[in-house]
Each structure stands twice: as structure tokens, then as C-alpha cells.
Amino acid sequence: MDTLPSPGAAGMSERRRHRLRLEISREASRLFWEHGVAATSGDRIARAVGLSTRTVWRHFRSKESCAEPIVTQGVEWEMRMLRSWPRHLSLEDHLATEATGYARAADAVEQADTLLAIRMIRLADHEPAIRTAWLMACDQVEREMTAIIAKRLGLPATDLDVRLHAAAASAAFRVVNEELGTAALRGTIPPEFEGDVIRYVARAIRDATGGTIGDALTPPPTTPHH
């Protein structure tokens, strides 16, 4: 008689699936950037990964959708960072701390994935199908942002103001990411980003939400005296 997989086995299977999708996405994104989307077929992606074309189609609905995991991973760090935003820190201070930690901890694979994500965002400017992958990632950012802002303000995620702030903040995130990505690939820094990129990102979100999102909400914790 067949038995259902244990939760551990199911979790392991999902992790394997995630790793495989990310591996396919890396190769597809590299090929899209080097050869263009039109010149990159599903067969070519499969050969680059060392899989059958059927396996690629089992995990992705189209060749262009292969870019989605690498693009989504490009914004996942930002979402993890916002989820862990303490109420006693301003957005500027929290971003600065988290960015420093990420720069120290990121390995070569993570750095390469970040560059690939930047390239796909840049490619999205003139490749509608890749643009779809980027906009889907942005939609996920907005959903995450809604939950984060709702929790921070102590309001339900269905509250209209929460949803409006989330839409505005995620749009600011998208535009800043696109500008920074374009600048990074050119090897230049736009004048508005000179000096402190972190503070520019935080200011963009603060301005987009009319100042509602950005400030610390509680005093910093006190250190007990002995």
C-alpha cells in the first residue's frame, strides 16, 4: 500500500525542487544575457544545465519564465531585511546594518546571482517576457510589503491605507532597483545616489508613503545596569 511522504521527506523534496529551479534559472539567465531571449531555446537551456528538455518544461511554463527564480531571489534579501525590521530602529539605520552584514556574509554564488538578477532587470527594459518575470517579483514584493507595513502599524493587511502605503513603497523599491541596476552595469553611480545609497532608498520609501513608513516607532531597548 502506498504511504504519504513524511513532512521531512516532503520538505526535502521541495528544497531539491527549489535548488533545481534555481540552477535552471541561473543558466537560462546567463544565456538570455549573452545571446538574447530569441536565440535561447528550451533545448539550449536544458543542455546548459545537463537536463532533458522535458525536465525543464516540468518546472517552467515557458523559457522566459525560467528567469523568475533568479529575479525573485534578487529581491528576497530585501524582503527578509524588512521582515526583521525592529520597531526601535529607523529604516535608514536598519538598512545600513543589514547591508553591512550581507556584504560580509555573501559568498561568490550569492554575488553572482545578484549580478544575474540585475542583468535580468536591465534586460526587462526591452524584453517584454522578461519584464513579466520582473513585474511578478515586484507583485510579490508588494504582497510582502503589505504584511510588513500592517504589522508595523498594528493594522489589518486589508486596511486601505496599509494597501496604499504598500503599493507606493513597493513601487519606490522597483524604480530604485531599476536605476541602481542600470547604473551598476554601466559602472557608474547616478548623482542622486552619490554618498549614501542606503539613505536614498530609505528616503524614497519614506517620501512615497508620505512619511508614514521610515521612522522608529519605539525607544531603543535599555541596557540593564548591574
CSV table of N, CA, C and O in Angstrom, one decimal, residues 11 22 30 33 37 49 57 66 76 79 87-89 97 99 101 105 110 119 129 137 139 155 196 201 213 219:
chain,number,residue,atom,x,y,z
A,11,GLY,N,9.5,18.1,2.8
A,11,GLY,CA,10.4,19.3,2.9
A,11,GLY,C,11.6,19.2,2.1
A,11,GLY,O,12.1,20.1,1.4
A,22,LEU,N,16.4,26.9,-9.4
A,22,LEU,CA,17.4,28.0,-9.3
A,22,LEU,C,18.6,27.7,-10.2
A,22,LEU,O,19.1,28.6,-10.9
A,30,ARG,N,21.8,33.5,-17.8
A,30,ARG,CA,23.1,33.7,-18.4
A,30,ARG,C,23.0,33.7,-19.9
A,30,ARG,O,23.6,34.5,-20.6
A,33,TRP,N,21.2,36.7,-21.3
A,33,TRP,CA,22.0,37.9,-21.3
A,33,TRP,C,23.1,37.9,-22.4
A,33,TRP,O,23.3,38.9,-23.1
A,37,VAL,N,17.0,36.6,-25.7
A,37,VAL,CA,15.9,35.7,-25.4
A,37,VAL,C,15.5,34.9,-26.7
A,37,VAL,O,15.3,33.7,-26.7
A,49,VAL,N,22.3,23.1,-18.6
A,49,VAL,CA,22.1,22.6,-17.2
A,49,VAL,C,22.4,21.1,-17.1
A,49,VAL,O,22.7,20.5,-16.0
A,57,TRP,N,10.7,21.8,-18.9
A,57,TRP,CA,9.3,22.1,-19.0
A,57,TRP,C,8.4,21.6,-17.8
A,57,TRP,O,7.3,22.1,-17.6
A,66,CYS,N,11.8,31.0,-17.0
A,66,CYS,CA,13.0,30.5,-16.3
A,66,CYS,C,13.7,31.6,-15.6
A,66,CYS,O,14.5,31.3,-14.7
A,76,GLU,N,14.6,38.9,-2.7
A,76,GLU,CA,14.2,38.2,-1.4
A,76,GLU,C,15.0,38.7,-0.2
A,76,GLU,O,14.5,38.8,0.9
A,79,MET,N,13.4,41.7,1.2
A,79,MET,CA,12.1,41.3,1.9
A,79,MET,C,12.5,40.7,3.3
A,79,MET,O,11.8,41.0,4.3
A,87,ARG,N,11.2,47.6,15.7
A,87,ARG,CA,10.4,48.8,15.8
A,87,ARG,C,11.2,50.0,16.4
A,87,ARG,O,10.8,51.2,16.2
A,88,HIS,N,12.3,49.7,17.0
A,88,HIS,CA,13.1,50.8,17.6
A,88,HIS,C,14.1,51.4,16.7
A,88,HIS,O,14.8,52.3,17.1
A,89,LEU,N,14.2,50.9,15.5
A,89,LEU,CA,15.2,51.5,14.5
A,89,LEU,C,14.5,52.2,13.4
A,89,LEU,O,13.4,51.7,12.9
A,97,THR,N,22.7,48.6,8.7
A,97,THR,CA,23.2,47.5,9.5
A,97,THR,C,23.1,46.2,8.7
A,97,THR,O,24.0,45.4,8.6
A,99,ALA,N,22.8,45.8,5.4
A,99,ALA,CA,23.6,45.8,4.2
A,99,ALA,C,25.0,45.5,4.5
A,99,ALA,O,25.7,44.8,3.8
A,101,GLY,N,26.1,43.7,7.0
A,101,GLY,CA,26.1,42.2,7.3
A,101,GLY,C,26.1,41.4,6.1
A,101,GLY,O,26.8,40.4,6.0
A,105,ALA,N,28.8,38.6,4.6
A,105,ALA,CA,28.5,37.2,4.6
A,105,ALA,C,28.2,36.6,3.2
A,105,ALA,O,28.3,35.4,3.0
A,110,GLU,N,26.3,33.8,-4.2
A,110,GLU,CA,25.2,34.9,-4.0
A,110,GLU,C,25.5,36.1,-4.7
A,110,GLU,O,24.7,36.8,-5.3
A,119,ARG,N,21.1,41.9,-14.2
A,119,ARG,CA,21.1,41.9,-15.6
A,119,ARG,C,19.7,41.6,-16.2
A,119,ARG,O,19.3,42.1,-17.2
A,129,ALA,N,8.8,39.7,-22.2
A,129,ALA,CA,8.6,38.4,-21.5
A,129,ALA,C,9.4,38.4,-20.2
A,129,ALA,O,9.0,37.9,-19.2
A,137,ALA,N,7.8,39.4,-9.7
A,137,ALA,CA,8.6,39.6,-8.5
A,137,ALA,C,8.2,40.8,-7.7
A,137,ALA,O,8.1,40.8,-6.5
A,139,ASP,N,5.3,42.2,-7.8
A,139,ASP,CA,4.0,41.9,-7.2
A,139,ASP,C,4.1,41.2,-5.9
A,139,ASP,O,3.4,41.5,-4.9
A,155,LEU,N,-2.2,47.4,12.1
A,155,LEU,CA,-3.5,47.4,11.3
A,155,LEU,C,-3.6,46.1,10.5
A,155,LEU,O,-2.6,45.4,10.2
A,196,ASP,N,25.4,58.1,-0.3
A,196,ASP,CA,24.8,57.1,0.6
A,196,ASP,C,23.6,56.5,-0.1
A,196,ASP,O,22.5,57.1,-0.1
A,201,VAL,N,17.5,55.1,-0.6
A,201,VAL,CA,16.5,54.0,-0.7
A,201,VAL,C,15.5,54.3,0.4
A,201,VAL,O,14.2,54.3,0.2
A,213,ILE,N,6.0,55.5,6.7
A,213,ILE,CA,7.0,54.4,6.9
A,213,ILE,C,8.4,54.9,6.8
A,213,ILE,O,8.8,55.5,5.9
A,219,PRO,N,11.2,53.6,21.6
A,219,PRO,CA,12.5,54.0,22.1
A,219,PRO,C,13.4,52.7,22.0
A,219,PRO,O,12.9,51.6,22.1
